Coordinates of C-alpha atoms (C1' of nucleotides) in Angstrom, one line a residue:
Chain A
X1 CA -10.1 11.9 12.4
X2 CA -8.6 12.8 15.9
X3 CA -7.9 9.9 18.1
X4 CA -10.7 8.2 20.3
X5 CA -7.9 8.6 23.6
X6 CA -7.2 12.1 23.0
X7 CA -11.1 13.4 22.8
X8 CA -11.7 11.2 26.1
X9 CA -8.7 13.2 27.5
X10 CA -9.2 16.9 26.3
X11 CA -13.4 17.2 25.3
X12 CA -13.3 20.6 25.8
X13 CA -10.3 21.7 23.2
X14 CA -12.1 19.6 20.6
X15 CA -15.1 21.7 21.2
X16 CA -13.9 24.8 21.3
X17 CA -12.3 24.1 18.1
X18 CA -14.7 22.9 16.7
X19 CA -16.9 25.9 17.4
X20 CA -14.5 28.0 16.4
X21 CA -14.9 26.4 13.2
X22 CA -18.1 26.9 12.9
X23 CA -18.7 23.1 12.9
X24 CA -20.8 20.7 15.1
X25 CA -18.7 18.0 17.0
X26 CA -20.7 15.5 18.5
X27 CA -18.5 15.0 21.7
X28 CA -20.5 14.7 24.6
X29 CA -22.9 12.0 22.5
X30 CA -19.4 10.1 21.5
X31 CA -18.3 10.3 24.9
X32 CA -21.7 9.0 26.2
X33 CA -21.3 6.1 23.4
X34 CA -17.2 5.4 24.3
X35 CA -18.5 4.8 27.5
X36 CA -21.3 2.5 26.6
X37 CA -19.2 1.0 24.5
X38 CA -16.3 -0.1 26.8
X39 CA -18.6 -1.2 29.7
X40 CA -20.4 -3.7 27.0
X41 CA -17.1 -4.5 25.4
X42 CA -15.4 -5.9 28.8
X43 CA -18.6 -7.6 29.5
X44 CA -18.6 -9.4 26.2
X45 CA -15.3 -10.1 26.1
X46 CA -14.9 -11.6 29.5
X47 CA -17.9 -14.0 28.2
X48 CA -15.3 -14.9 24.8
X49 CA -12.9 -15.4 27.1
X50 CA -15.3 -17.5 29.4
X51 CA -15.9 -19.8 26.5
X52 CA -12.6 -20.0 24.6
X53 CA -11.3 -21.5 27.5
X54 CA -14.2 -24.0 28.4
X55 CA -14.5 -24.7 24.8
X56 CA -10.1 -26.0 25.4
X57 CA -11.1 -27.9 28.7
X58 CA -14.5 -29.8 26.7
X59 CA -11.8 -30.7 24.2
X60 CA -10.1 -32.3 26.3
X61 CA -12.9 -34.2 28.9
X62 CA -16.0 -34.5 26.2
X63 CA -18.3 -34.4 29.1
X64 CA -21.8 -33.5 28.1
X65 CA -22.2 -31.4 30.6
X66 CA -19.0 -29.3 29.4
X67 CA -20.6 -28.8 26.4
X68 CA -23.7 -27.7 27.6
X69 CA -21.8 -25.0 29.3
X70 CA -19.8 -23.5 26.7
X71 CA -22.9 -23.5 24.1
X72 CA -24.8 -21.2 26.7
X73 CA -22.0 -18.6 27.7
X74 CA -20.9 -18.8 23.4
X75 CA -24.4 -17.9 23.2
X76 CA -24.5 -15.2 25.7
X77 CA -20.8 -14.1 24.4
X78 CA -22.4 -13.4 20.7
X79 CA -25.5 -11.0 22.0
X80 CA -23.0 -9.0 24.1
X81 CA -20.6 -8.7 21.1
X82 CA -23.6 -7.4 18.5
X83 CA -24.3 -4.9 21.0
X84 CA -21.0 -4.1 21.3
X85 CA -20.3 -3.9 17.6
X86 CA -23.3 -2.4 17.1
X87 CA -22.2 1.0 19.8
X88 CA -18.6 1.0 18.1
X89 CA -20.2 1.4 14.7
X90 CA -22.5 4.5 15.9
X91 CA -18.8 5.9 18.0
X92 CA -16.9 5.3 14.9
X93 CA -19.3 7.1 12.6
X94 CA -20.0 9.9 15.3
X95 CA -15.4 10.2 15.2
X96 CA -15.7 10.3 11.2
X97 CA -17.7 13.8 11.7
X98 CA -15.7 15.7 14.5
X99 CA -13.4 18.1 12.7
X100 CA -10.0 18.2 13.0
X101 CA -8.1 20.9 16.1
X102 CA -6.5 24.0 13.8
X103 CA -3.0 25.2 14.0
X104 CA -2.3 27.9 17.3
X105 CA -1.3 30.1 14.8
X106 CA -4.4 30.6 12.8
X107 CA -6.4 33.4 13.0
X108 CA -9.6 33.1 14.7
X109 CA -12.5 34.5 13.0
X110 CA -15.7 33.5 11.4
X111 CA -16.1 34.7 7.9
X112 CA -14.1 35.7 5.0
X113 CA -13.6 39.1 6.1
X114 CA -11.5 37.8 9.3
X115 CA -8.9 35.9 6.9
X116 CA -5.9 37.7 7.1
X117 CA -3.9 39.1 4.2
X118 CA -0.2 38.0 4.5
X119 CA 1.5 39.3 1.4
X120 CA 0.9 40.6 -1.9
X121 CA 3.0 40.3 -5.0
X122 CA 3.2 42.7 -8.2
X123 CA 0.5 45.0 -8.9
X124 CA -2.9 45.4 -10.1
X125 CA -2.2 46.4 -14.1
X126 CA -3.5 49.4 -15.0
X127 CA -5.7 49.6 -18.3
X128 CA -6.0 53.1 -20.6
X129 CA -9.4 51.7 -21.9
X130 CA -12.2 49.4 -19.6
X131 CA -10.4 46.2 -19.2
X132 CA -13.4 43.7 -19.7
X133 CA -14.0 40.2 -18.2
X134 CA -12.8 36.5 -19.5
X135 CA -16.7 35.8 -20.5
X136 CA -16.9 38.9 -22.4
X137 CA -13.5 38.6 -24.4
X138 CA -13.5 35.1 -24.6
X139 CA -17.1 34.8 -26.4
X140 CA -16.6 38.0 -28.8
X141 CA -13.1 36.2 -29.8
X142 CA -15.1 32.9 -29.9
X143 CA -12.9 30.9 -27.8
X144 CA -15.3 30.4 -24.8
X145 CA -19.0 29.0 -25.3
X146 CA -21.3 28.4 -22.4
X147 CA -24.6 28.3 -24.6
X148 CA -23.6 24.6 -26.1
X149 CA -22.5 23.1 -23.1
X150 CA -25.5 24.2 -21.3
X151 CA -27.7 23.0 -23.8
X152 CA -25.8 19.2 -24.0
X153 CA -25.3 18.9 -19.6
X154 CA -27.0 21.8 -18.2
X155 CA -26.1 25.3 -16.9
X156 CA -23.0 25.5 -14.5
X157 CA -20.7 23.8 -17.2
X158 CA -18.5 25.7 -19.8
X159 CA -16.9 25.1 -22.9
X160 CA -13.8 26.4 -24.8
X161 CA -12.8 26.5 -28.4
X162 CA -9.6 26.7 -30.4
X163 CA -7.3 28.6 -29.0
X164 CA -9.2 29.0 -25.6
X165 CA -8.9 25.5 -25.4
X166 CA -5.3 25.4 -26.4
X167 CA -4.1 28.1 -24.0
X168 CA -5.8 26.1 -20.8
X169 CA -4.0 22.9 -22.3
X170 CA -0.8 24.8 -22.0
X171 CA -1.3 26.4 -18.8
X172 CA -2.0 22.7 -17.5
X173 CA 1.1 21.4 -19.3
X174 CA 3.3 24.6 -18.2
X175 CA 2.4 23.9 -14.5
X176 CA 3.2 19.9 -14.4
X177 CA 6.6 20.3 -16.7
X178 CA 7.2 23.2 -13.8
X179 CA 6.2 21.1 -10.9
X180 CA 7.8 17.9 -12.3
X181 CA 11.2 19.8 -13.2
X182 CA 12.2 22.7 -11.2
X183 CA 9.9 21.4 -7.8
X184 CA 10.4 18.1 -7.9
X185 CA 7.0 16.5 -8.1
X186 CA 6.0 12.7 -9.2
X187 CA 3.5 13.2 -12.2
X188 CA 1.2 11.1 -11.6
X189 CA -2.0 9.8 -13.6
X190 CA -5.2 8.4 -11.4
X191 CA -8.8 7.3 -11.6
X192 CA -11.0 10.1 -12.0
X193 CA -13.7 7.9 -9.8
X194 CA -13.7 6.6 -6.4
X195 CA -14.9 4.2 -3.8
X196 CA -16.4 5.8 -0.7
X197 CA -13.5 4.6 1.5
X198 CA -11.0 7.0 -0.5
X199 CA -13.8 9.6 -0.3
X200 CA -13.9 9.0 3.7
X201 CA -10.0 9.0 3.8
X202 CA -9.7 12.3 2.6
X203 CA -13.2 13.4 5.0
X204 CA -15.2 14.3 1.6
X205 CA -17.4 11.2 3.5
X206 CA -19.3 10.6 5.6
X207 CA -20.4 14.6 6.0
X208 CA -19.7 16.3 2.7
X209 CA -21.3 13.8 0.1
X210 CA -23.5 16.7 -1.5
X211 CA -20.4 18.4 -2.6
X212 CA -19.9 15.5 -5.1
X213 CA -21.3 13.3 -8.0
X214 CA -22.0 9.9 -7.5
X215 CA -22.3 7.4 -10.1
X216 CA -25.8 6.2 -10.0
X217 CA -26.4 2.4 -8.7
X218 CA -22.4 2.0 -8.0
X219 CA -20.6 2.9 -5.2
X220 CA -18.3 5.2 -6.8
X221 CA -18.0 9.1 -7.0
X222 CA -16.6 11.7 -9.7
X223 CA -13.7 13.0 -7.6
X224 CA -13.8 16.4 -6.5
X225 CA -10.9 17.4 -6.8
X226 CA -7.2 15.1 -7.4
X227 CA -6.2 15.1 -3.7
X228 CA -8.8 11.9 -3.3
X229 CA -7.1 9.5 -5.4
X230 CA -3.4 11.1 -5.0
X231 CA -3.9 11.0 -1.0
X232 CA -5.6 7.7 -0.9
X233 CA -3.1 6.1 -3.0
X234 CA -0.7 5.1 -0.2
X235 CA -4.2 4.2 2.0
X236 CA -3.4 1.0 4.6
X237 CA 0.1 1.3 3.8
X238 CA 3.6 1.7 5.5
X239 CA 5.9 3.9 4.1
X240 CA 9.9 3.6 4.8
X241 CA 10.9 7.3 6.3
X242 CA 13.4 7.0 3.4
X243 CA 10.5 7.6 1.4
X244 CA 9.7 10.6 2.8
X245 CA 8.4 13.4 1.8
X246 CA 6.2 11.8 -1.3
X247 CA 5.8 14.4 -3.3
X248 CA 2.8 14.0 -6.1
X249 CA 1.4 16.1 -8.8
X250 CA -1.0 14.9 -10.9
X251 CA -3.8 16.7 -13.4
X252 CA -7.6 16.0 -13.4
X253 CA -10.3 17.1 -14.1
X254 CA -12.6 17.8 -11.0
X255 CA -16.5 18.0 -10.3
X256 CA -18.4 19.7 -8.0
X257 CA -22.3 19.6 -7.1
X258 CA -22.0 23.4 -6.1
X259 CA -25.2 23.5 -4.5
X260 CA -26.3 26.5 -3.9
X261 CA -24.3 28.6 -5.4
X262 CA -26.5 30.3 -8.1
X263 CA -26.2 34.1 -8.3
X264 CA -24.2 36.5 -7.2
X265 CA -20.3 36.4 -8.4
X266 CA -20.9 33.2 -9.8
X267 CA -21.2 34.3 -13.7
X268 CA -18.7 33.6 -15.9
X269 CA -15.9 30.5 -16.2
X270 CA -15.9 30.3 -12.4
X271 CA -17.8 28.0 -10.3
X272 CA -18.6 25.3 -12.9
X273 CA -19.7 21.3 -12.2
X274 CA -16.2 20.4 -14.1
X275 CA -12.8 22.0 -14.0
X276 CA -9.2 21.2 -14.5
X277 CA -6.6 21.4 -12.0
X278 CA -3.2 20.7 -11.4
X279 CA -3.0 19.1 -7.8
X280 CA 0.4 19.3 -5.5
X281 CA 0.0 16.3 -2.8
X282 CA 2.8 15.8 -0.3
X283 CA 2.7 12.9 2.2
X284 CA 5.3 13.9 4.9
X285 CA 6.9 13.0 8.4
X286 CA 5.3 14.8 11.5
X287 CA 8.8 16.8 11.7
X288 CA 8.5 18.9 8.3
X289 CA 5.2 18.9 7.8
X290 CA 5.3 22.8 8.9
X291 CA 7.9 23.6 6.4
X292 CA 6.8 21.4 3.8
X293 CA 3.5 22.9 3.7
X294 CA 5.2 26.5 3.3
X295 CA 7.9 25.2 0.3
X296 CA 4.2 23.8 -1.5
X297 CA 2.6 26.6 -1.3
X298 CA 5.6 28.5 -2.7
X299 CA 5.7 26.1 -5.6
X300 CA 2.0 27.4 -6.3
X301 CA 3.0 30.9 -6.4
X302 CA 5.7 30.7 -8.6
X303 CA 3.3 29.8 -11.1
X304 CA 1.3 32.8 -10.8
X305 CA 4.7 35.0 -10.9
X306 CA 5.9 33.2 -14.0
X307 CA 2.6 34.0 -15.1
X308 CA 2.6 37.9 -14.7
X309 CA 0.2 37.4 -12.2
X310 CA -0.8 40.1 -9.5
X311 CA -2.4 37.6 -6.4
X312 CA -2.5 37.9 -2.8
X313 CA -2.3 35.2 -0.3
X314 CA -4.6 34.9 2.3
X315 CA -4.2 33.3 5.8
X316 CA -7.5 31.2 6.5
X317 CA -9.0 32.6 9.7
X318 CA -11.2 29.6 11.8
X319 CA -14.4 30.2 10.6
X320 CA -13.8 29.9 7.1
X321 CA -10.7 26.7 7.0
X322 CA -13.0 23.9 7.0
X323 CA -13.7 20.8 8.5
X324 CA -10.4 18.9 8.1
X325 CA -7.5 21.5 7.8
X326 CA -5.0 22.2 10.1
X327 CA -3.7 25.2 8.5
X328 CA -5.1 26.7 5.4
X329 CA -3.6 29.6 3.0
X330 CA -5.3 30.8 -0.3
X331 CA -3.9 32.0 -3.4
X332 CA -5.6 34.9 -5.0
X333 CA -5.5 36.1 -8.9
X334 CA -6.3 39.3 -9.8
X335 CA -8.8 39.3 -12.5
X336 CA -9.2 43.0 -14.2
X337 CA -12.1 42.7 -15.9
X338 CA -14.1 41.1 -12.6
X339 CA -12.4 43.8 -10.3
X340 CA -11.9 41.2 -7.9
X341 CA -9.6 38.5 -6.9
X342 CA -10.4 35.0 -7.7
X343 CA -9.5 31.7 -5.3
X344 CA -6.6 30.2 -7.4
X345 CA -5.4 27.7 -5.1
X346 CA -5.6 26.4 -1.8
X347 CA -2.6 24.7 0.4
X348 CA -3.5 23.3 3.6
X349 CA -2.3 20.7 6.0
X350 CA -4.3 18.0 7.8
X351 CA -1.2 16.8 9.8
X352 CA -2.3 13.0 10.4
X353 CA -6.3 13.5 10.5
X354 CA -6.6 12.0 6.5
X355 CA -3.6 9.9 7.6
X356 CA -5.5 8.2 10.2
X357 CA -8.6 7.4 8.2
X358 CA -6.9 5.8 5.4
X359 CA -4.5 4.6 7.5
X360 CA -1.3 5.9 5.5
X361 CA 2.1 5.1 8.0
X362 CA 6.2 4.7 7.8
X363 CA 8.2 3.5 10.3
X364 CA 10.4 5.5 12.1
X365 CA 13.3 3.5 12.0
X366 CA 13.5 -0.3 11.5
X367 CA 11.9 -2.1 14.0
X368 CA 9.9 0.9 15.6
X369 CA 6.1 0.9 15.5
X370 CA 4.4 2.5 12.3
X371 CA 3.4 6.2 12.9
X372 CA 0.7 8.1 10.8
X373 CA 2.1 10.2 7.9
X374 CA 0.8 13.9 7.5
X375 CA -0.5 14.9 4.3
X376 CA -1.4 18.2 2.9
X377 CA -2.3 19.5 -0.8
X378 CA -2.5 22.4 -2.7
X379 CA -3.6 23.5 -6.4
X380 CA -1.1 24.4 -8.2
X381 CA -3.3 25.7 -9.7
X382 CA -7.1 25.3 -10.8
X383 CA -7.3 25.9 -13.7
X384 CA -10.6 27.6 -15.1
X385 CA -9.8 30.4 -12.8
X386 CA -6.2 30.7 -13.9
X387 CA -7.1 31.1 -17.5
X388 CA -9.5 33.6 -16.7
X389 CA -6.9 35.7 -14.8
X390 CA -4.5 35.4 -18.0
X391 CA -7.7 36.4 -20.1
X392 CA -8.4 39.7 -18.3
X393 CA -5.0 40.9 -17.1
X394 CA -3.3 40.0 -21.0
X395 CA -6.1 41.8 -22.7
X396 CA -5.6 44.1 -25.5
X397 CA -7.5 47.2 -26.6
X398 CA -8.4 45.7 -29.7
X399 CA -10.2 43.0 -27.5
X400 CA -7.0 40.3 -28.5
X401 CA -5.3 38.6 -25.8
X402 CA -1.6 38.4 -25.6
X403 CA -0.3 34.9 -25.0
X404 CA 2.1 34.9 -21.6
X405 CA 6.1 34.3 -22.4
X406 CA 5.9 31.6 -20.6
X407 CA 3.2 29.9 -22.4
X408 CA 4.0 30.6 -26.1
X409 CA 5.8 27.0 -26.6
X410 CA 2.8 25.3 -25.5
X411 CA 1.1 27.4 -27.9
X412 CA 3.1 26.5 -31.5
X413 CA 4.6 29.9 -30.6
X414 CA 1.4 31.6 -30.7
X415 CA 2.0 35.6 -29.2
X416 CA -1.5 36.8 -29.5
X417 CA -5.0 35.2 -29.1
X418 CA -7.1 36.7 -31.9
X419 CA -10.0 34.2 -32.4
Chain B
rG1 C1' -19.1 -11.4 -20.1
rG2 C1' -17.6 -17.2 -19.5
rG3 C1' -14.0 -20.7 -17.3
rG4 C1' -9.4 -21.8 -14.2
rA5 C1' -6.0 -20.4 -10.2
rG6 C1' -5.1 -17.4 -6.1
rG7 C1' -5.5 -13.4 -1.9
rU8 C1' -1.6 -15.6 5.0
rG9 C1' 2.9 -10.9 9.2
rG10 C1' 7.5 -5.3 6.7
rC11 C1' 8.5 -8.9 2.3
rU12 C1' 8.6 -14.1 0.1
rG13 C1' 6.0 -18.3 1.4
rA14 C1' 4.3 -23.1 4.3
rG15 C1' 0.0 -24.4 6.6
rU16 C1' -7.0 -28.4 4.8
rG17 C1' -10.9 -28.5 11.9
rG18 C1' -8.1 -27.9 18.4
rU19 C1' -1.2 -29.0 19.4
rC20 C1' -1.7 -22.0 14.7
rG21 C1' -1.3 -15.4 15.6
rA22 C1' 0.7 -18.9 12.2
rA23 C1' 6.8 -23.2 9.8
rA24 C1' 10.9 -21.5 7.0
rG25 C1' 13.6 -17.8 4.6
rC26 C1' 14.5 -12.5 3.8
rG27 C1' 14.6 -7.9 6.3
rC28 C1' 15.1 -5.4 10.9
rC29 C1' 16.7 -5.0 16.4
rC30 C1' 19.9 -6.6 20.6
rG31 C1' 24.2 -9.4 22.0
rC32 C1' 28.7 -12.5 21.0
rC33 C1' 32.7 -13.4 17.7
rU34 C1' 36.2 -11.5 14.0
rG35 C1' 42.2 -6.5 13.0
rC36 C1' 38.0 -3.2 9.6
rU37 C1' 34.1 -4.9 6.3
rA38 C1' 31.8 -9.3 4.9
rA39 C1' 30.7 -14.0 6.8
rG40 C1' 29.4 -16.7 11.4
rC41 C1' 26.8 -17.8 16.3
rG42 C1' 22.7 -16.8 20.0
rG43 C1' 18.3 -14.3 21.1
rG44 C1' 14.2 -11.1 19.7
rU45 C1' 10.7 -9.1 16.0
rA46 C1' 2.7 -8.5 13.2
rG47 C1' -1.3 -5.1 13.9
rG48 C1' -5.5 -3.1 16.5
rG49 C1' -8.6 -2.7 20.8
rG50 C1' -10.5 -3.4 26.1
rG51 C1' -9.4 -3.8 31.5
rU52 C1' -6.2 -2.9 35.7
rG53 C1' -2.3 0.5 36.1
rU54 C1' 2.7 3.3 36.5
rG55 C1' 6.7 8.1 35.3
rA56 C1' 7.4 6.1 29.5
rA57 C1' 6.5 0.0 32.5
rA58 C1' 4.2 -4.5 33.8
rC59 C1' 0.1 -7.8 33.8
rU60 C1' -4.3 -9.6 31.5
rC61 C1' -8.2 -10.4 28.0
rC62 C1' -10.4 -9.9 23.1
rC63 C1' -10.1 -9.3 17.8
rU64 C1' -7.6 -9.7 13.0
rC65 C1' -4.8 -15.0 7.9
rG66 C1' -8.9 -10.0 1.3
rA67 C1' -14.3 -8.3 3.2
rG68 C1' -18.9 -9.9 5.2
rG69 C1' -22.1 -13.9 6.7
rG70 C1' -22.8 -19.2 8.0
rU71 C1' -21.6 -24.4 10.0
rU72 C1' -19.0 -26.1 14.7
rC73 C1' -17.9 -26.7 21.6
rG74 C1' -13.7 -25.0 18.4
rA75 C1' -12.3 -22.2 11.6
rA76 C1' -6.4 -19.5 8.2
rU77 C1' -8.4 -24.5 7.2
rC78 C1' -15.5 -26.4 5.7
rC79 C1' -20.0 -23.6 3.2
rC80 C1' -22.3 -19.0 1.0
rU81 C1' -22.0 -13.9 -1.0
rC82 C1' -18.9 -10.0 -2.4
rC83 C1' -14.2 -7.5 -3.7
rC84 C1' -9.4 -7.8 -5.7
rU85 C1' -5.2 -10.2 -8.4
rU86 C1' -3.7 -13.5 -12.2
rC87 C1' -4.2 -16.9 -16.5
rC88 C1' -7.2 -18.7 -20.8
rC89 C1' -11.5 -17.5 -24.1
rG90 C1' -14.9 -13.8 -25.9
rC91 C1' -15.7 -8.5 -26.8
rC92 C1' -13.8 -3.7 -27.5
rA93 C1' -11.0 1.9 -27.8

RNA sequence: GGGGAGGUGGCUGAGUGGUCGAAAGCGCCCGCCUGCUAAGCGGGUAGGGGGUGUGAAACUCCCUCGAGGGUUCGAAUCCCUCCCUUCCCGCCA
């Protein structure tokens, strides 16, 4: 969240931001309710002060009439301070839902189409027969069902068999051995479930619950994606700057509610409820969070290049970052077969706004004041989509699949995906 | 799931109704001392919020001892509920 003082101070930029966006911010209602707020606060406090201090002089006199006075101005001290606590609830709820300012950098723009393409690397592959999509190959080989799943949890979920299962197993295990050795990432392992305060932290909560699961009668949620419980981790904690940058990786599964999404571009091993993914999480000082986020995002890409992957990555215009990002770049595969690029990965910066709601700090230097961290994330990468791209851009003409160099020891030395 | 113990500042850990936002130690900061270092000596050092207000001060008030509620003029301290940690028993992959 942005802080209280600084909406007071500059309304207006939070709103334009925020319209930019494309999101509501509630400012002129939280500024109404600060305001409130503070005039019923002083009020109530002057009354606790009022009484702590009559309730020290009864202590020492014991006069009746003493303690008839401090009973009525406790009493009226209580009312004002449930009214009070009753406006800072609404103004703290009403702050959990203005979105965060965006970098002066980003493009402004509203949809899709405004994002702005910043660099391409390697090059479509050319086919001399009709390359066909993952879906296609991967059920005539056998190695990707989404009949079974469908009928055992519903539509929107996939399975995979043999060595369709094996090669996302060792695209998972490729991309932490890469981020663990050569990037210098902390493996990590985490709940795949969550409280609503980690959900809040990383501002999945209080506006974006119908994105997620929730366990039924239990206050916890399937998490969305690995940034929840990797971010939330250090929550109401202070770091040593020594400690900086954390760097985290960790693989989890992920669910989503997609609402909405039915139709168009969605068929195939796409948008599913569940997915893998192989999350990069970096808590860092204010200072490097710029170049921090950059070096992340490059850790991403060399995947896709080690790969043989043709992406693109996109520079998130406004309209189409999101609530909570600061800065936002996608990572686009090529997939063949689809003839179109597929989201891959996402690397964005929040600079302190998860920070500040769950309250993740480091000091300085010894005996300064705590500061808020910035955090960012990226996927490095998701991995339904990944396997897809490897499907369609590896394809044979004799509808095989040829396993990626890189890949082949996480395969028993496998070359070539026949069924 | 049943029973016991416990959750206090950056950390360890005292504290069972006002003298406690909290002993002591560690850590950290400032100063002194010492030929350097170490040791020693003195002082300082929790977080959050409100008001007034300046150039970043200063002053003042409120809240916070796991969370929430209650008793009381007054709660870290007493009562209730919940969460978490830990030990023993049970169960289980």
């Amino acid at each position: 969240m942005l802080p209280l003082e600084f909406i007071r101070r500059h309304p207006d930029e939070v709103k334009r931001a925020a319209e930019l966006k494309g999101e509501e911010a509630p400012v002129d209602e939280l500024l109404e309710l600060d305001r409130q707020w503070r005039q019923c606060l002083t009020v109530a406090e002057n009354a606790r002060a009022q009484q702590n201090h009559l309730s020290k002089q009864y202590a020492k006199t014991r006069d009746p009439q003493d303690l008839r006075n401090v009973k009525e101005i406790g009493e009226e001290a209580k009312r004002e301070l449930a009214k009070a606590e009753d406006l800072k609830r609404r103004l703290d709820d009403l702050l959990l839902r203005v979105p965060n300012l965006f970098a002066p950098d980003v493009p402004i723009g509203k949809t899709e189409a405004d994002n702005v393409r910043l660099r391409e690397w390697g090059e479509k592959p050319t086919f001399d027969f009709q390359p066909r999509t993952h879906y296609d190959l991967g059920e005539s080989l056998g190695i990707m069902d989404f009949e079974h799943p469908a009928h055992i949890a519903g539509s929107r979920f996939g399975g995979l068999l043999g060595a369709g299962a094996r090669l996302q197993r060792a695209l998972v295990q490729f991309m932490l051995d890469t981020h663990v050795a050569e990037h210098g990432y902390r493996e990590m392992y985490v709940p795949f479930l969550v409280n609503s305060e980690a959900m809040v932290g990383t501002a999945n909560l209080p506006k974006f619950g119908g994105d997620s699961f929730r366990v039924a009668d239990r206050d916890l949620w399937l998490v969305p994606t690995a940034e929840v419980p990797v971010t939330n981790w250090h929550r109401d904690e202070i770091l040593d700057l020594a400690q900086l940058p954390i760097l985290y990786v960790a693989h989890t599964p992920c669910w989503r509610s997609e609402a909405g999404a039915a139709g168009k571009d969605t068929r195939g091993y796409i948008r599913m409820h569940q997915f893998e993914k192989v999350e990069l999480v970096k808590l860092t000082s204010p200072e490097t969070s710029g170049e921090e986020l950059e070096a992340l995002m490059a850790n991403a890409e060399a995947i896709l290049q080690r790969l043989g992957l043709h992406y693109r990555v996109l520079f998130m215009c406004t309209g189409d970052m999101g609530f909570a990002q600061y800065k936002k770049y996608d990572l686009e595969a090529w997939c063949p077969g689809l003839e179109r690029y597929l989201e891959v990965s996402s690397c964005s910066v929040f600079q302190d706004f998860q920070a500040r709601r769950a309250n993740i700090r480091y000091r300085p230097a010894p005996g300064q004041p705590p500061r808020f961290v910035h955090t960012m994330n990226g996927s490095g990468l998701a991995l339904a989509r990944t396997l897809d791209a490897v499907m369609e851009t590896f394809q044979q003409a004799d509808g095989t699949i040829l396993v990626p160099e890189v890949l082949r020891p996480y395969m028993g030395g496998l070359k070539r995906i026949a069924g």
